[in-house]
Amino acid sequence: MSGERYLLDTNAIVCLLRGDQALHQRLQRAEWVGISILSQIEFLAFPASVRTTAAYSNSLPTRSMW
């Protein structure tokens, strides 16, 4: 593990959903990746984006921040 930790904002999440491979690869190597509650609320306001986000998040490895 690289020891890198990322807290993604809405723009970063949108980039991932659009297929940004460089960002995807960087996050694959990260020790921890999270999103802010504000970004989560923004995506919950648009049901189609929630389905897409859920599908993408299932492709990332799950790691505990503890």
PDB file of C-alpha atoms in Angstrom:
ATOM      1  CA  MET A   1       0.000   0.000   0.000  1.00  0.00           C
ATOM      2  CA  SER A   2       1.145   3.487  -0.779  1.00  0.00           C
ATOM      3  CA  GLY A   3      -0.105   5.176   2.374  1.00  0.00           C
ATOM      4  CA  GLU A   4      -1.956   7.713   0.228  1.00  0.00           C
ATOM      5  CA  ARG A   5      -5.406   8.772   1.386  1.00  0.00           C
ATOM      6  CA  TYR A   6      -7.951  10.627  -0.740  1.00  0.00           C
ATOM      7  CA  LEU A   7     -11.151  12.453   0.127  1.00  0.00           C
ATOM      8  CA  LEU A   8     -12.930  12.926  -3.186  1.00  0.00           C
ATOM      9  CA  ASP A   9     -15.050  15.929  -4.004  1.00  0.00           C
ATOM     10  CA  THR A  10     -17.960  15.860  -6.437  1.00  0.00           C
ATOM     11  CA  ASN A  11     -15.785  16.796  -9.425  1.00  0.00           C
ATOM     12  CA  ALA A  12     -13.438  13.873  -8.789  1.00  0.00           C
ATOM     13  CA  ILE A  13     -16.382  11.479  -8.504  1.00  0.00           C
ATOM     14  CA  VAL A  14     -17.783  12.738 -11.807  1.00  0.00           C
ATOM     15  CA  CYS A  15     -14.368  12.218 -13.441  1.00  0.00           C
ATOM     16  CA  LEU A  16     -14.363   8.627 -12.208  1.00  0.00           C
ATOM     17  CA  LEU A  17     -17.854   8.037 -13.537  1.00  0.00           C
ATOM     18  CA  ARG A  18     -16.742   9.395 -16.913  1.00  0.00           C
ATOM     19  CA  GLY A  19     -13.913   6.870 -17.008  1.00  0.00           C
ATOM     20  CA  ASP A  20     -10.801   8.822 -15.998  1.00  0.00           C
ATOM     21  CA  GLN A  21      -8.301   5.953 -16.036  1.00  0.00           C
ATOM     22  CA  ALA A  22      -5.416   7.917 -14.485  1.00  0.00           C
ATOM     23  CA  LEU A  23      -7.530   8.802 -11.452  1.00  0.00           C
ATOM     24  CA  HIS A  24      -8.887   5.267 -11.242  1.00  0.00           C
ATOM     25  CA  GLN A  25      -5.362   3.816 -11.195  1.00  0.00           C
ATOM     26  CA  ARG A  26      -4.236   6.295  -8.549  1.00  0.00           C
ATOM     27  CA  LEU A  27      -7.166   5.382  -6.317  1.00  0.00           C
ATOM     28  CA  GLN A  28      -6.534   1.663  -6.806  1.00  0.00           C
ATOM     29  CA  ARG A  29      -3.125   2.142  -5.159  1.00  0.00           C
ATOM     30  CA  ALA A  30      -4.483   4.283  -2.301  1.00  0.00           C
ATOM     31  CA  GLU A  31      -4.671   3.082   1.268  1.00  0.00           C
ATOM     32  CA  TRP A  32      -7.995   4.847   1.827  1.00  0.00           C
ATOM     33  CA  VAL A  33     -10.550   6.617  -0.401  1.00  0.00           C
ATOM     34  CA  GLY A  34     -13.605   8.446   0.885  1.00  0.00           C
ATOM     35  CA  ILE A  35     -16.198  10.968  -0.188  1.00  0.00           C
ATOM     36  CA  SER A  36     -17.583  13.859   1.788  1.00  0.00           C
ATOM     37  CA  ILE A  37     -21.109  13.797   3.116  1.00  0.00           C
ATOM     38  CA  LEU A  38     -21.865  16.807   0.902  1.00  0.00           C
ATOM     39  CA  SER A  39     -20.874  14.885  -2.218  1.00  0.00           C
ATOM     40  CA  GLN A  40     -22.980  11.955  -1.077  1.00  0.00           C
ATOM     41  CA  ILE A  41     -26.006  14.227  -0.614  1.00  0.00           C
ATOM     42  CA  GLU A  42     -25.469  15.762  -4.061  1.00  0.00           C
ATOM     43  CA  PHE A  43     -25.495  12.328  -5.668  1.00  0.00           C
ATOM     44  CA  LEU A  44     -28.518  11.197  -3.677  1.00  0.00           C
ATOM     45  CA  ALA A  45     -30.439  14.100  -5.220  1.00  0.00           C
ATOM     46  CA  PHE A  46     -30.053  12.460  -8.652  1.00  0.00           C
ATOM     47  CA  PRO A  47     -31.180   8.795  -8.575  1.00  0.00           C
ATOM     48  CA  ALA A  48     -29.527   7.875 -11.913  1.00  0.00           C
ATOM     49  CA  SER A  49     -26.134   8.984 -10.603  1.00  0.00           C
ATOM     50  CA  VAL A  50     -26.577   6.912  -7.443  1.00  0.00           C
ATOM     51  CA  ARG A  51     -26.983   3.718  -9.494  1.00  0.00           C
ATOM     52  CA  THR A  52     -23.888   4.560 -11.548  1.00  0.00           C
ATOM     53  CA  THR A  53     -21.875   5.473  -8.448  1.00  0.00           C
ATOM     54  CA  ALA A  54     -22.878   2.241  -6.698  1.00  0.00           C
ATOM     55  CA  ALA A  55     -21.798   0.183  -9.703  1.00  0.00           C
ATOM     56  CA  TYR A  56     -18.449   1.957  -9.817  1.00  0.00           C
ATOM     57  CA  SER A  57     -17.800   1.750  -6.090  1.00  0.00           C
ATOM     58  CA  ASN A  58     -18.297  -2.015  -6.225  1.00  0.00           C
ATOM     59  CA  SER A  59     -15.298  -2.212  -8.585  1.00  0.00           C
ATOM     60  CA  LEU A  60     -12.925  -0.572  -6.062  1.00  0.00           C
ATOM     61  CA  PRO A  61     -11.235  -2.603  -3.356  1.00  0.00           C
ATOM     62  CA  THR A  62     -12.704  -2.089   0.110  1.00  0.00           C
ATOM     63  CA  ARG A  63     -10.269  -0.990   2.784  1.00  0.00           C
ATOM     64  CA  SER A  64     -10.957   0.151   6.284  1.00  0.00           C
ATOM     65  CA  MET A  65      -9.496   3.467   7.370  1.00  0.00           C
ATOM     66  CA  TRP A  66      -8.665   1.985  10.797  1.00  0.00           C
TER      67      TRP A  66
END
